mmCIF file of C-alpha atoms in Angstrom:
data_model
loop_
_atom_site.group_PDB
_atom_site.id
_atom_site.type_symbol
_atom_site.label_atom_id
_atom_site.label_comp_id
_atom_site.label_asym_id
_atom_site.label_seq_id
_atom_site.Cartn_x
_atom_site.Cartn_y
_atom_site.Cartn_z
ATOM 1 C CA MET A 1 -7.343 -17.434 -10.762
ATOM 2 C CA VAL A 2 -5.265 -19.824 -9.791
ATOM 3 C CA GLU A 3 -6.395 -22.880 -11.899
ATOM 4 C CA ARG A 4 -7.019 -20.400 -14.827
ATOM 5 C CA TRP A 5 -5.108 -17.573 -15.008
ATOM 6 C CA LEU A 6 -1.520 -17.636 -12.849
ATOM 7 C CA PRO A 7 -0.349 -20.893 -14.898
ATOM 8 C CA ARG A 8 -0.965 -18.243 -18.350
ATOM 9 C CA ASP A 9 2.121 -16.653 -18.422
ATOM 10 C CA ALA A 10 5.042 -16.885 -15.448
ATOM 11 C CA ARG A 11 4.042 -12.792 -15.511
ATOM 12 C CA PHE A 12 1.274 -12.747 -13.786
ATOM 13 C CA LYS A 13 1.091 -12.597 -9.939
ATOM 14 C CA GLY A 14 -1.612 -12.875 -7.587
ATOM 15 C CA SER A 15 -3.426 -10.819 -4.219
ATOM 16 C CA LEU A 16 -5.578 -13.265 -2.196
ATOM 17 C CA VAL A 17 -8.263 -11.449 -1.109
ATOM 18 C CA VAL A 18 -9.822 -12.128 2.300
ATOM 19 C CA ALA A 19 -12.822 -10.239 4.415
ATOM 20 C CA PRO A 20 -10.836 -8.615 7.304
ATOM 21 C CA GLN A 21 -14.332 -8.447 9.604
ATOM 22 C CA ASP A 22 -13.724 -12.249 9.726
ATOM 23 C CA PRO A 23 -9.706 -12.288 11.103
ATOM 24 C CA VAL A 24 -9.511 -15.694 11.978
ATOM 25 C CA GLY A 25 -11.583 -16.718 8.844
ATOM 26 C CA ALA A 26 -8.567 -14.153 7.000
ATOM 27 C CA ALA A 27 -5.727 -16.020 8.762
ATOM 28 C CA GLN A 28 -7.431 -19.281 7.479
ATOM 29 C CA GLU A 29 -7.076 -18.307 4.817
ATOM 30 C CA ILE A 30 -4.051 -17.140 3.978
ATOM 31 C CA ARG A 31 -3.112 -20.382 5.248
ATOM 32 C CA ARG A 32 -4.835 -22.316 3.279
ATOM 33 C CA ILE A 33 -3.360 -20.687 0.307
ATOM 34 C CA GLY A 34 -0.089 -18.199 1.202
ATOM 35 C CA SER A 35 2.453 -20.474 0.068
ATOM 36 C CA HIS A 36 1.905 -20.755 -3.657
ATOM 37 C CA PRO A 37 4.544 -19.346 -5.471
ATOM 38 C CA ASP A 38 2.476 -16.578 -7.796
ATOM 39 C CA ILE A 39 0.097 -15.396 -4.487
ATOM 40 C CA VAL A 40 1.776 -12.271 -3.708
ATOM 41 C CA GLN A 41 0.063 -10.603 -1.154
ATOM 42 C CA VAL A 42 -3.109 -10.270 0.565
ATOM 43 C CA LEU A 43 -5.393 -7.506 -0.178
ATOM 44 C CA VAL A 44 -8.111 -6.132 1.983
ATOM 45 C CA SER A 45 -10.616 -3.529 1.561
ATOM 46 C CA SER A 46 -10.909 -0.422 3.284
ATOM 47 C CA GLY A 47 -14.671 -1.800 5.118
ATOM 48 C CA ALA A 48 -12.865 -1.541 7.981
ATOM 49 C CA GLN A 49 -15.136 -1.473 11.183
ATOM 50 C CA ARG A 50 -11.640 -0.028 12.818
ATOM 51 C CA PRO A 51 -8.080 0.874 12.430
ATOM 52 C CA TYR A 52 -6.089 -1.897 11.125
ATOM 53 C CA GLY A 53 -3.782 -1.718 13.661
ATOM 54 C CA ASP A 54 -5.719 -2.927 16.316
ATOM 55 C CA PRO A 55 -5.577 -5.925 18.149
ATOM 56 C CA PHE A 56 -8.315 -7.668 16.389
ATOM 57 C CA TYR A 57 -6.826 -7.444 13.493
ATOM 58 C CA HIS A 58 -3.750 -9.320 14.795
ATOM 59 C CA PRO A 59 -4.701 -12.902 13.454
ATOM 60 C CA LEU A 60 -4.524 -11.892 10.061
ATOM 61 C CA TRP A 61 -0.960 -10.218 10.340
ATOM 62 C CA GLU A 62 0.147 -13.076 11.788
ATOM 63 C CA ALA A 63 -0.854 -15.218 9.223
ATOM 64 C CA ALA A 64 0.191 -12.831 6.609
ATOM 65 C CA ALA A 65 3.814 -12.466 8.434
ATOM 66 C CA GLU A 66 3.912 -16.066 8.756
ATOM 67 C CA MET A 67 3.455 -16.703 4.884
ATOM 68 C CA ASN A 68 5.641 -13.340 4.177
ATOM 69 C CA LEU A 69 3.209 -12.012 2.443
ATOM 70 C CA PRO A 70 2.654 -8.323 2.342
ATOM 71 C CA VAL A 71 -0.617 -6.792 3.244
ATOM 72 C CA ALA A 72 -2.424 -4.643 0.735
ATOM 73 C CA ALA A 73 -5.341 -2.022 1.869
ATOM 74 C CA HIS A 74 -7.227 -0.761 -1.333
ATOM 75 C CA LEU A 75 -9.069 2.322 -0.119
ATOM 76 C CA GLY A 76 -12.196 3.803 -1.436
ATOM 77 C CA GLY A 77 -15.070 5.644 0.281
ATOM 78 C CA GLN A 78 -17.891 5.911 -3.091
ATOM 79 C CA GLY A 79 -20.907 3.027 -2.405
ATOM 80 C CA GLY A 80 -20.900 2.810 1.405
ATOM 81 C CA VAL A 81 -17.988 0.327 1.461
ATOM 82 C CA ASN A 82 -15.887 2.879 3.884
ATOM 83 C CA SER A 83 -17.888 3.198 7.174
ATOM 84 C CA ASN A 84 -16.116 6.415 8.341
ATOM 85 C CA PRO A 85 -15.246 7.983 4.985
ATOM 86 C CA THR A 86 -13.913 10.759 6.696
ATOM 87 C CA GLY A 87 -13.212 11.975 10.343
ATOM 88 C CA CYS A 88 -16.684 14.676 10.186
ATOM 89 C CA GLY A 89 -18.974 12.280 8.245
ATOM 90 C CA ALA A 90 -19.817 10.916 4.734
ATOM 91 C CA PRO A 91 -18.911 13.925 2.085
ATOM 92 C CA THR A 92 -21.673 14.873 -0.640
ATOM 93 C CA PHE A 93 -19.319 14.447 -3.536
ATOM 94 C CA PHE A 94 -17.618 12.086 -5.103
ATOM 95 C CA TRP A 95 -14.733 14.678 -6.412
ATOM 96 C CA GLU A 96 -14.827 15.520 -2.488
ATOM 97 C CA THR A 97 -14.738 11.600 -1.561
ATOM 98 C CA HIS A 98 -12.104 11.045 -3.842
ATOM 99 C CA ALA A 99 -9.501 13.640 -3.002
ATOM 100 C CA LEU A 100 -9.909 12.288 0.839
ATOM 101 C CA LEU A 101 -8.808 8.885 0.632
ATOM 102 C CA CYS A 102 -5.326 9.918 2.162
ATOM 103 C CA GLU A 103 -7.809 10.469 5.063
ATOM 104 C CA THR A 104 -8.764 6.559 5.624
ATOM 105 C CA GLY A 105 -4.610 5.778 4.731
ATOM 106 C CA MET A 106 -3.321 8.674 7.262
ATOM 107 C CA GLY A 107 -5.783 6.748 10.159
ATOM 108 C CA HIS A 108 -4.537 2.912 9.154
ATOM 109 C CA VAL A 109 -0.721 3.916 9.113
ATOM 110 C CA ALA A 110 -0.968 5.909 12.515
ATOM 111 C CA SER A 111 -2.892 2.639 13.917
ATOM 112 C CA ILE A 112 -0.538 -0.011 12.384
ATOM 113 C CA ILE A 113 2.788 2.091 13.508
ATOM 114 C CA ALA A 114 0.935 2.879 17.451
ATOM 115 C CA HIS A 115 -0.268 -0.270 17.738
ATOM 116 C CA GLY A 116 2.741 -2.077 17.668
ATOM 117 C CA VAL A 117 2.622 -4.184 14.925
ATOM 118 C CA PHE A 118 5.454 -3.988 12.860
ATOM 119 C CA GLU A 119 7.104 -5.230 16.335
ATOM 120 C CA ARG A 120 5.113 -7.755 17.276
ATOM 121 C CA PHE A 121 5.066 -8.781 13.554
ATOM 122 C CA PRO A 122 8.464 -7.762 12.069
ATOM 123 C CA ALA A 123 8.058 -9.609 8.711
ATOM 124 C CA ALA A 124 4.802 -7.627 8.241
ATOM 125 C CA ARG A 125 4.731 -5.147 5.807
ATOM 126 C CA PHE A 126 1.987 -3.027 4.515
ATOM 127 C CA VAL A 127 0.888 -1.500 1.119
ATOM 128 C CA LEU A 128 -1.482 1.153 0.794
ATOM 129 C CA ILE A 129 -3.018 1.130 -3.021
ATOM 130 C CA GLU A 130 -4.339 4.488 -4.951
ATOM 131 C CA CYS A 131 -4.620 7.250 -2.071
ATOM 132 C CA GLY A 132 -1.589 9.566 -2.983
ATOM 133 C CA ILE A 133 1.347 9.763 -1.837
ATOM 134 C CA ALA A 134 2.326 13.837 -0.687
ATOM 135 C CA TRP A 135 0.543 12.919 2.436
ATOM 136 C CA LEU A 136 2.645 10.512 3.817
ATOM 137 C CA PRO A 137 5.731 12.617 5.065
ATOM 138 C CA ALA A 138 3.598 14.957 6.813
ATOM 139 C CA ILE A 139 1.721 12.416 9.264
ATOM 140 C CA LEU A 140 4.871 11.211 9.495
ATOM 141 C CA TRP A 141 6.694 13.607 10.753
ATOM 142 C CA ARG A 142 3.523 14.834 13.518
ATOM 143 C CA LEU A 143 3.355 10.985 14.195
ATOM 144 C CA ASP A 144 7.262 11.103 15.326
ATOM 145 C CA ALA A 145 6.898 14.564 17.198
ATOM 146 C CA ASP A 146 4.039 13.572 19.138
ATOM 147 C CA TYR A 147 5.640 10.205 20.255
ATOM 148 C CA LYS A 148 8.725 11.597 21.513
ATOM 149 C CA ALA A 149 6.700 13.672 23.648
ATOM 150 C CA LEU A 150 4.177 10.560 24.344
ATOM 151 C CA ARG A 151 5.886 7.536 24.041
ATOM 152 C CA LYS A 152 5.021 6.330 27.321
ATOM 153 C CA GLU A 153 1.362 5.356 25.936
ATOM 154 C CA THR A 154 3.513 2.828 23.738
ATOM 155 C CA PRO A 155 6.352 1.578 25.817
ATOM 156 C CA TRP A 156 6.275 -1.137 23.014
ATOM 157 C CA LEU A 157 7.764 0.796 20.660
ATOM 158 C CA LYS A 158 11.920 0.969 20.182
ATOM 159 C CA ARG A 159 11.658 3.032 17.094
ATOM 160 C CA LEU A 160 10.448 6.442 15.880
ATOM 161 C CA PRO A 161 7.390 5.786 13.482
ATOM 162 C CA SER A 162 8.859 7.111 10.369
ATOM 163 C CA GLU A 163 11.655 4.692 10.890
ATOM 164 C CA TYR A 164 8.732 1.672 11.054
ATOM 165 C CA ALA A 165 7.265 3.323 8.244
ATOM 166 C CA HIS A 166 10.036 3.388 5.883
ATOM 167 C CA ASP A 167 10.928 -0.174 5.984
ATOM 168 C CA HIS A 168 7.388 -1.824 6.432
ATOM 169 C CA ILE A 169 5.260 0.753 4.322
ATOM 170 C CA ARG A 170 4.667 0.972 0.372
ATOM 171 C CA LEU A 171 2.351 3.129 -1.601
ATOM 172 C CA THR A 172 1.449 2.731 -5.304
ATOM 173 C CA THR A 173 1.798 6.279 -6.628
ATOM 174 C CA GLN A 174 -1.723 6.491 -8.109
ATOM 175 C CA PRO A 175 -3.803 9.042 -8.253
ATOM 176 C CA LEU A 176 -0.182 10.806 -7.898
ATOM 177 C CA GLU A 177 -0.544 14.742 -7.281
ATOM 178 C CA GLN A 178 0.524 17.121 -9.373
ATOM 179 C CA PRO A 179 2.130 20.942 -7.869
ATOM 180 C CA ARG A 180 2.317 23.106 -9.949
ATOM 181 C CA LEU A 181 6.467 22.444 -9.568
ATOM 182 C CA MET A 182 6.741 18.886 -9.467
ATOM 183 C CA GLU A 183 10.572 18.522 -7.605
ATOM 184 C CA HIS A 184 8.033 20.576 -4.559
ATOM 185 C CA LEU A 185 6.234 16.824 -4.344
ATOM 186 C CA TRP A 186 9.739 15.421 -4.604
ATOM 187 C CA GLU A 187 11.538 17.641 -1.866
ATOM 188 C CA PRO A 188 9.395 16.564 1.511
ATOM 189 C CA LEU A 189 9.383 12.647 0.054
ATOM 190 C CA ALA A 190 12.792 12.844 0.310
ATOM 191 C CA ASP A 191 12.938 13.382 3.673
ATOM 192 C CA ILE A 192 11.235 10.587 4.637
ATOM 193 C CA ARG A 193 13.383 8.311 1.746
ATOM 194 C CA ALA A 194 9.975 7.292 0.163
ATOM 195 C CA GLU A 195 12.454 6.718 -3.159
ATOM 196 C CA ASP A 196 12.865 2.926 -1.331
ATOM 197 C CA MET A 197 8.775 3.230 -0.433
ATOM 198 C CA LEU A 198 6.782 4.184 -4.016
ATOM 199 C CA LEU A 199 5.399 1.574 -6.032
ATOM 200 C CA PHE A 200 4.321 2.807 -9.539
ATOM 201 C CA SER A 201 0.473 2.225 -10.356
ATOM 202 C CA SER A 202 -1.454 3.191 -13.078
ATOM 203 C CA ASP A 203 -5.702 2.726 -12.291
ATOM 204 C CA TYR A 204 -5.702 1.745 -15.914
ATOM 205 C CA PRO A 205 -8.523 2.450 -17.456
ATOM 206 C CA HIS A 206 -10.188 4.023 -14.877
ATOM 207 C CA TRP A 207 -10.851 7.807 -16.025
ATOM 208 C CA ASP A 208 -7.739 8.981 -13.510
ATOM 209 C CA PHE A 209 -5.244 6.973 -14.849
ATOM 210 C CA ASP A 210 -1.413 7.673 -14.361
ATOM 211 C CA ASP A 211 0.219 6.844 -17.864
ATOM 212 C CA PRO A 212 3.617 5.612 -16.958
ATOM 213 C CA HIS A 213 4.759 7.357 -19.911
ATOM 214 C CA LEU A 214 4.119 10.842 -19.032
ATOM 215 C CA MET A 215 5.682 10.581 -15.168
ATOM 216 C CA ARG A 216 8.125 12.723 -14.287
ATOM 217 C CA PHE A 217 9.506 10.822 -11.186
ATOM 218 C CA PRO A 218 13.196 11.739 -9.858
ATOM 219 C CA PRO A 219 15.889 10.055 -12.384
ATOM 220 C CA ALA A 220 17.538 8.678 -9.208
ATOM 221 C CA TRP A 221 14.352 7.254 -8.049
ATOM 222 C CA LYS A 222 12.399 6.392 -11.248
ATOM 223 C CA ASP A 223 14.127 2.460 -11.772
ATOM 224 C CA LYS A 224 12.936 1.875 -7.472
ATOM 225 C CA ILE A 225 9.248 3.020 -8.386
ATOM 226 C CA LEU A 226 8.905 1.515 -11.854
ATOM 227 C CA ASP A 227 10.613 -1.453 -11.456
ATOM 228 C CA GLY A 228 12.904 -2.535 -8.018
ATOM 229 C CA ASN A 229 11.023 -1.786 -5.343
ATOM 230 C CA ALA A 230 7.834 -4.185 -6.377
ATOM 231 C CA ARG A 231 10.749 -7.141 -7.788
ATOM 232 C CA GLU A 232 11.988 -6.669 -3.859
ATOM 233 C CA LEU A 233 8.613 -6.828 -1.669
ATOM 234 C CA TYR A 234 6.840 -9.370 -4.328
ATOM 235 C CA ARG A 235 10.081 -11.521 -3.960
ATOM 236 C CA LEU A 236 10.072 -11.294 -7.807
ATOM 237 C CA PRO A 237 12.741 -12.538 -9.951
ATOM 238 C CA ALA A 238 15.787 -10.149 -12.176
ATOM 239 C CA ARG A 239 14.073 -8.318 -15.049
ATOM 240 C CA SER A 240 15.944 -9.636 -17.945
ATOM 241 C CA PRO A 241 17.919 -7.428 -19.571
ATOM 242 C CA HIS A 242 16.077 -7.799 -23.186
ATOM 243 C CA LEU A 243 12.901 -6.616 -21.618
ATOM 244 C CA GLU A 244 11.197 -3.765 -22.434
ATOM 245 C CA PRO A 245 10.172 -1.725 -19.035
ATOM 246 C CA LYS A 246 6.066 -2.067 -20.953
ATOM 247 C CA GLU A 247 6.886 -5.665 -19.850
ATOM 248 C CA ASN A 248 6.851 -5.128 -16.071
ATOM 249 C CA GLN A 249 4.791 -7.323 -14.440
ATOM 250 C CA GLY A 250 1.296 -6.557 -12.773
ATOM 251 C CA THR A 251 -0.659 -7.787 -10.049
ATOM 252 C CA LEU A 252 -4.641 -9.695 -9.778
ATOM 253 C CA SER A 253 -6.989 -9.981 -7.722
ATOM 254 C CA LEU A 254 -8.657 -13.540 -6.587
ATOM 255 C CA GLN A 255 -12.001 -11.501 -7.323
ATOM 256 C CA ALA A 256 -13.449 -8.461 -8.847
ATOM 257 C CA LYS A 257 -13.239 -5.617 -6.467
ATOM 258 C CA PRO A 258 -16.216 -3.309 -6.647
ATOM 259 C CA GLY A 259 -15.995 0.528 -7.033
ATOM 260 C CA ARG A 260 -12.633 1.747 -8.647
ATOM 261 C CA GLY A 261 -10.848 -1.284 -8.252
ATOM 262 C CA GLY A 262 -7.537 -1.742 -9.584
ATOM 263 C CA SER A 263 -4.219 -2.596 -7.825
ATOM 264 C CA GLY A 264 -1.886 -1.026 -10.122
#
């Protein structure tokens, strides 16, 4: 990808794929190629044997923070990729598994915050790819409430979990939940200031892709979700005024991803 694709167009940006089960080796790979100007994030799968906040992964987080690269996780449970696809075992049906991808996302978010990854590595950022967004307010509300009562377990934390999440965690919008009234989706997200945390992704051409022309984002959030938040996270230049929205940049990966794939 670095040799053949990134040089072809300045709009192409790449993900550095590493193996999370070997965090020391992953750290070496991040430092080897992470300084490339068109590599904008580290990409891991959901094939983790433990939540991503576990100190086992600290070498990976340290290297990514050192290179100023977000760590992105593309979550998926089908095909045996996820060792624990749900808290109660493996689902039976594909649509059941697909709908429950957010459960894995919840576990990683809670772990990364509780273990103090963002205190230990202030430059660290975490991107969750393709597990929806509606679940985020609920888990942050619960984490805030329980932290207030049980903070003695994690004295290294200095802020509320929701505050760490706002500053360090980003989510891609696909698959965007579809309540009967869309304002019912945006109201709870507004409570956690999610307009700063969301990155548009389409997952095209998969069966459940989200058409950007049909997305009904709040007008005040639209430019951030479709453009500004990604430019800030990935250190992209400001959009040229003559470019149409369809010219927005995408992200490639260093290797093909199995299963659902697609980083948006």
